[in-house]
Each structure stands twice: as C-alpha cells, then as structure tokens.
mmCIF file of C-alpha atoms in Angstrom:
data_model
loop_
_atom_site.group_PDB
_atom_site.id
_atom_site.type_symbol
_atom_site.label_atom_id
_atom_site.label_comp_id
_atom_site.label_asym_id
_atom_site.label_seq_id
_atom_site.Cartn_x
_atom_site.Cartn_y
_atom_site.Cartn_z
ATOM 1 C CA MET A 19 28.611 69.466 -1.840
ATOM 2 C CA LYS A 20 27.717 67.793 1.478
ATOM 3 C CA ILE A 21 27.534 63.862 0.607
ATOM 4 C CA GLU A 22 25.660 62.186 3.556
ATOM 5 C CA PRO A 23 25.086 57.531 3.726
ATOM 6 C CA LEU A 24 21.405 57.168 5.341
ATOM 7 C CA SER A 25 21.171 54.185 7.533
ATOM 8 C CA SER A 26 18.816 52.629 5.275
ATOM 9 C CA GLY A 27 21.911 52.234 2.492
ATOM 10 C CA ASP A 28 20.890 55.627 1.088
ATOM 11 C CA LEU A 29 22.582 58.378 -0.151
ATOM 12 C CA ARG A 30 21.992 62.063 0.423
ATOM 13 C CA ILE A 31 23.810 64.841 -1.410
ATOM 14 C CA TRP A 32 23.007 68.471 -0.933
ATOM 15 C CA MET A 33 24.539 70.989 -3.848
ATOM 16 C CA THR A 34 24.179 74.493 -3.351
ATOM 17 C CA ASP A 35 23.124 76.847 -5.829
ATOM 18 C CA ASP A 36 27.321 77.380 -7.690
ATOM 19 C CA GLU A 37 27.903 74.094 -7.258
ATOM 20 C CA LEU A 38 24.813 72.985 -9.771
ATOM 21 C CA CYS A 39 25.955 75.242 -12.183
ATOM 22 C CA ARG A 40 29.548 74.059 -12.263
ATOM 23 C CA TRP A 41 27.775 70.543 -12.965
ATOM 24 C CA GLY A 42 25.666 71.905 -15.950
ATOM 25 C CA LEU A 43 22.458 71.828 -13.489
ATOM 26 C CA ARG A 44 19.851 74.325 -13.312
ATOM 27 C CA LEU A 45 16.708 73.532 -11.218
ATOM 28 C CA ASP A 46 14.436 75.153 -13.616
ATOM 29 C CA GLU A 47 15.358 73.468 -16.512
ATOM 30 C CA MET A 48 16.150 70.132 -15.066
ATOM 31 C CA LYS A 49 13.654 67.290 -16.481
ATOM 32 C CA ALA A 50 14.069 63.557 -15.585
ATOM 33 C CA GLY A 51 15.359 61.837 -18.553
ATOM 34 C CA THR A 52 17.283 64.673 -20.749
ATOM 35 C CA PRO A 53 20.788 63.618 -21.615
ATOM 36 C CA GLY A 54 22.523 66.670 -19.785
ATOM 37 C CA VAL A 55 20.726 65.650 -16.664
ATOM 38 C CA ASN A 56 21.102 62.275 -16.918
ATOM 39 C CA ARG A 57 25.021 62.570 -17.619
ATOM 40 C CA ALA A 58 25.659 64.915 -14.615
ATOM 41 C CA ILE A 59 23.649 62.569 -12.020
ATOM 42 C CA ARG A 60 25.978 59.583 -13.239
ATOM 43 C CA ARG A 61 28.715 61.815 -13.164
ATOM 44 C CA LEU A 62 27.464 63.085 -9.424
ATOM 45 C CA LEU A 63 26.847 59.038 -8.192
ATOM 46 C CA GLY A 64 30.530 58.230 -9.403
ATOM 47 C CA VAL A 65 31.838 61.241 -7.275
ATOM 48 C CA ALA A 66 29.596 60.273 -4.605
ATOM 49 C CA ARG A 67 30.621 56.516 -4.611
ATOM 50 C CA GLN A 68 34.306 57.516 -4.421
ATOM 51 C CA ARG A 69 33.631 59.225 -1.355
ATOM 52 C CA ARG A 70 31.313 57.479 0.115
ATOM 53 C CA PRO A 71 30.085 53.360 -0.515
ATOM 54 C CA PHE A 72 26.892 53.189 -1.703
ATOM 55 C CA TYR A 73 25.837 50.112 -3.578
ATOM 56 C CA SER A 74 22.989 48.651 -5.790
ATOM 57 C CA ASN A 75 22.673 45.919 -7.900
ATOM 58 C CA GLY A 76 21.123 47.474 -11.180
ATOM 59 C CA SER A 77 18.477 50.374 -11.124
ATOM 60 C CA VAL A 78 19.187 53.627 -9.215
ATOM 61 C CA LEU A 79 16.464 55.811 -7.948
ATOM 62 C CA VAL A 80 16.838 59.827 -7.908
ATOM 63 C CA GLU A 81 14.694 62.292 -6.120
ATOM 64 C CA ALA A 82 15.816 66.292 -6.384
ATOM 65 C CA LEU A 83 14.243 68.440 -3.742
ATOM 66 C CA PRO A 84 14.763 72.031 -4.682
ATOM 67 C CA LEU A 85 15.524 74.221 -1.699
ATOM 68 C CA GLU A 86 16.648 77.684 -0.593
ATOM 69 C CA GLY A 87 20.061 77.898 -2.203
ATOM 70 C CA GLY A 88 20.468 74.566 -3.448
ATOM 71 C CA CYS A 89 19.188 71.231 -4.303
ATOM 72 C CA LEU A 90 19.099 67.815 -2.046
ATOM 73 C CA PHE A 91 19.100 64.935 -4.311
ATOM 74 C CA LEU A 92 18.406 61.179 -3.239
ATOM 75 C CA PHE A 93 19.820 58.458 -4.151
ATOM 76 C CA SER A 94 17.914 54.836 -3.190
ATOM 77 C CA ALA A 95 18.437 51.462 -4.428
ATOM 78 C CA PRO A 96 15.101 49.442 -4.500
ATOM 79 C CA ASP A 97 17.380 46.314 -5.603
ATOM 80 C CA ARG A 98 20.535 46.967 -2.613
ATOM 81 C CA PRO A 99 21.451 43.751 -0.956
ATOM 82 C CA SER A 100 19.898 43.393 2.139
ATOM 83 C CA GLU A 101 23.294 43.175 3.407
ATOM 84 C CA PRO A 102 24.464 46.181 6.771
ATOM 85 C CA ALA A 103 25.650 49.424 5.831
ATOM 86 C CA ALA A 104 29.309 50.147 5.688
ATOM 87 C CA LEU A 105 30.534 52.336 8.441
ATOM 88 C CA PRO A 106 33.393 54.022 8.583
ATOM 89 C CA GLN A 107 37.148 53.750 10.494
ATOM 90 C CA VAL A 108 39.863 56.134 11.012
ATOM 91 C CA TYR A 109 43.393 55.166 11.449
ATOM 92 C CA VAL A 110 46.196 57.380 12.363
ATOM 93 C CA LEU A 111 49.826 56.491 10.407
ATOM 94 C CA ASP A 112 52.873 58.286 11.898
ATOM 95 C CA SER A 113 54.924 58.610 8.824
ATOM 96 C CA ALA A 114 55.354 58.182 5.062
ATOM 97 C CA GLU A 115 57.762 55.110 5.961
ATOM 98 C CA ALA A 116 54.184 53.711 7.868
ATOM 99 C CA VAL A 117 52.190 54.401 4.541
ATOM 100 C CA LEU A 118 54.627 52.878 2.614
ATOM 101 C CA GLN A 119 55.570 49.951 4.172
ATOM 102 C CA LEU A 120 51.486 49.562 4.273
ATOM 103 C CA GLY A 121 51.511 49.773 0.681
ATOM 104 C CA GLU A 122 53.816 47.503 0.248
ATOM 105 C CA ARG A 123 52.367 44.638 2.684
ATOM 106 C CA LEU A 124 49.575 44.742 0.528
ATOM 107 C CA SER A 125 50.736 44.753 -2.648
ATOM 108 C CA ALA A 126 52.528 41.193 -1.314
ATOM 109 C CA LYS A 127 48.828 40.335 -0.591
ATOM 110 C CA LYS A 128 47.813 40.139 -4.321
ATOM 111 C CA GLN A 129 43.910 40.814 -3.452
ATOM 112 C CA GLU A 130 42.305 41.990 -6.360
ATOM 113 C CA ARG A 131 39.397 43.976 -4.582
ATOM 114 C CA PHE A 132 40.348 46.472 -1.354
ATOM 115 C CA PRO A 133 37.158 48.063 0.823
ATOM 116 C CA PRO A 134 36.968 51.774 -0.270
ATOM 117 C CA ALA A 135 39.457 53.988 1.545
ATOM 118 C CA SER A 136 40.782 57.791 1.397
ATOM 119 C CA LEU A 137 43.807 58.422 2.413
ATOM 120 C CA TYR A 138 44.753 62.316 4.185
ATOM 121 C CA ARG A 139 47.482 64.067 5.303
ATOM 122 C CA GLN A 140 47.405 65.555 8.903
ATOM 123 C CA GLY A 141 49.787 67.261 10.181
ATOM 124 C CA GLU A 142 52.758 65.523 10.226
ATOM 125 C CA GLY A 143 51.048 61.805 9.964
ATOM 126 C CA TYR A 144 48.427 60.822 8.040
ATOM 127 C CA ALA A 145 45.054 59.299 8.350
ATOM 128 C CA LEU A 146 43.453 56.578 6.109
ATOM 129 C CA ILE A 147 39.498 56.595 6.851
ATOM 130 C CA LEU A 148 38.441 52.543 5.501
ATOM 131 C CA TYR A 149 35.038 51.816 5.076
ATOM 132 C CA ARG A 150 34.703 48.475 6.832
ATOM 133 C CA GLY A 151 31.342 45.620 6.071
ATOM 134 C CA LEU A 152 31.329 45.215 2.621
ATOM 135 C CA GLY A 153 34.169 43.897 0.388
ATOM 136 C CA THR A 154 36.293 44.442 4.236
ATOM 137 C CA SER A 155 38.469 41.655 4.812
ATOM 138 C CA GLY A 156 40.467 41.016 8.614
ATOM 139 C CA GLY A 157 43.621 40.953 6.780
ATOM 140 C CA CYS A 158 43.289 44.538 5.482
ATOM 141 C CA ARG A 159 42.464 45.887 9.285
ATOM 142 C CA ARG A 160 45.187 43.833 10.849
ATOM 143 C CA LEU A 161 47.757 45.190 8.247
ATOM 144 C CA LEU A 162 46.180 48.690 9.835
ATOM 145 C CA GLN A 163 46.952 48.362 12.947
ATOM 146 C CA GLU A 164 50.223 46.785 12.189
ATOM 147 C CA PHE A 165 50.961 49.934 10.693
ATOM 148 C CA GLY A 166 48.641 52.277 12.365
ATOM 149 C CA HIS A 167 46.465 52.874 15.036
ATOM 150 C CA CYS A 168 41.877 53.359 14.957
ATOM 151 C CA THR A 169 41.146 56.404 16.318
ATOM 152 C CA GLY A 170 37.150 56.328 15.581
ATOM 153 C CA GLU A 171 34.929 54.802 14.174
ATOM 154 C CA GLY A 172 31.577 56.432 12.401
ATOM 155 C CA TYR A 173 30.925 59.359 10.098
ATOM 156 C CA VAL A 174 31.118 61.487 12.440
ATOM 157 C CA ALA A 175 35.264 60.604 12.832
ATOM 158 C CA ALA A 176 35.265 60.320 9.284
ATOM 159 C CA ALA A 177 33.846 63.551 8.899
ATOM 160 C CA TYR A 178 36.358 65.704 11.022
ATOM 161 C CA VAL A 179 39.627 64.384 9.438
ATOM 162 C CA GLU A 180 38.078 64.962 5.846
ATOM 163 C CA GLU A 181 37.125 68.641 7.080
ATOM 164 C CA HIS A 182 40.386 69.270 8.971
ATOM 165 C CA SER A 183 42.887 67.420 6.809
ATOM 166 C CA GLN A 184 44.587 67.913 3.345
ATOM 167 C CA PRO A 185 43.363 65.064 0.743
ATOM 168 C CA ILE A 186 45.746 62.913 -1.220
ATOM 169 C CA THR A 187 43.335 59.914 -2.878
ATOM 170 C CA VAL A 188 39.819 59.436 -2.048
ATOM 171 C CA GLY A 189 38.089 56.384 -2.307
ATOM 172 C CA ASN A 190 40.676 54.143 -3.860
ATOM 173 C CA ALA A 191 43.401 54.919 -1.167
ATOM 174 C CA LEU A 192 44.594 50.974 -0.768
ATOM 175 C CA GLN A 193 44.014 50.037 -4.580
ATOM 176 C CA ARG A 194 46.711 53.109 -5.339
ATOM 177 C CA LEU A 195 49.075 52.547 -2.393
ATOM 178 C CA CYS A 196 49.229 48.804 -3.892
ATOM 179 C CA ALA A 197 49.508 50.224 -6.977
ATOM 180 C CA ALA A 198 52.236 53.156 -6.552
ATOM 181 C CA TYR A 199 54.248 50.236 -4.644
ATOM 182 C CA GLY A 200 54.243 47.971 -7.194
ATOM 183 C CA SER A 201 55.253 50.870 -9.652
ATOM 184 C CA LEU A 202 58.540 51.712 -7.060
ATOM 185 C CA PRO A 203 61.919 51.060 -8.687
ATOM 186 C CA PRO A 204 63.895 48.219 -6.123
ATOM 187 C CA THR A 205 65.907 49.019 -3.921
ATOM 188 C CA LEU A 206 69.800 47.893 -3.866
#
C-alpha cells in the first residue's frame, strides 16, 4: 500500500489486488454504502491518518478507481479547514539515550496533544519524521533540535526514511515516547 498526501490536503492511496483481498475488498463486489466496504474504508482511513496527516471536520468523500493490478483511492474532505498542509521534517537522533532524553523532556511538558510523528531505527541511530504545520508547536521543534538535527524536509525525505529504515512506531511517536518515559521506574 502506498499512501501519498496531495498539496490540496487530499490523500491518495494505491493498493494492489493482494492488498485489497487482505482488507476484504473485491473490485467486482465493491458497492458504496455496503457495511463491509464502509468498515474497510474506515479502517483504511484510520491507518492512513496514522502514517500521513489528513484533516476533515466531518464527512470524507472516497473515490475508488480500479487500475490494472489494484485500485487507487482518493480521500477528500469537502469541509476541510483552510489551514496549510503539514510538511514532514526528518530529524536524526544519534543514540537511544537521546531518544529517552527526548521522551523525558516531552513528558515534563505535560502537553496533551502532539503533532503526528513516526520513529524509525536507522543504522546505529534513529530517525524521527515530524509533520509540522497543524498542531505543531515551536517547543517540540526546539526539543528535537536539542537532541537531534534536521536532515531533510518534504515528502521525498520522509519516504526515503520510511523505505530504508525499520519502523518503531508510526503516527504517534511523540505520544508513545512521552508515555513510555512516564511508565519507567524512577532511577536510584
């Protein structure tokens, strides 16, 4: 499955025939409004939102275009807020210690909402993809610059990390780091 955000804020998803079968979708039986198709589309949108930012205030229009060997889905939100689309930034953290220190500092911020982010193992270090824009505070970026350094910006940089690194947590990395640090026993 390939997920691509568009500059308009819409989301494009390509799925092969095998992936469609795993999701319980068959092109020849796909009818709008049927419970199985609706359930699969809601699950697909949930997975897509974990990997890429997609915002809507309510309804989502889903279009499916059958292609040779699969299907192309286009998710659009007619009532989307008029804020700019979020662009990913890639930060590299050199060690597990830096990741844990970032989790400690995030935990101390007592922030309820963090921007979408994904953490990947990359060689001896870690890469964190942060989607700046909607919901991103300057404080998060300052913390990331304190424990790592920005190595790229944009969808190409993020796609390179996704393709050449081992995923640890996708979509909610900052929340998971904060929660993981909060669950560690105190050090003596």
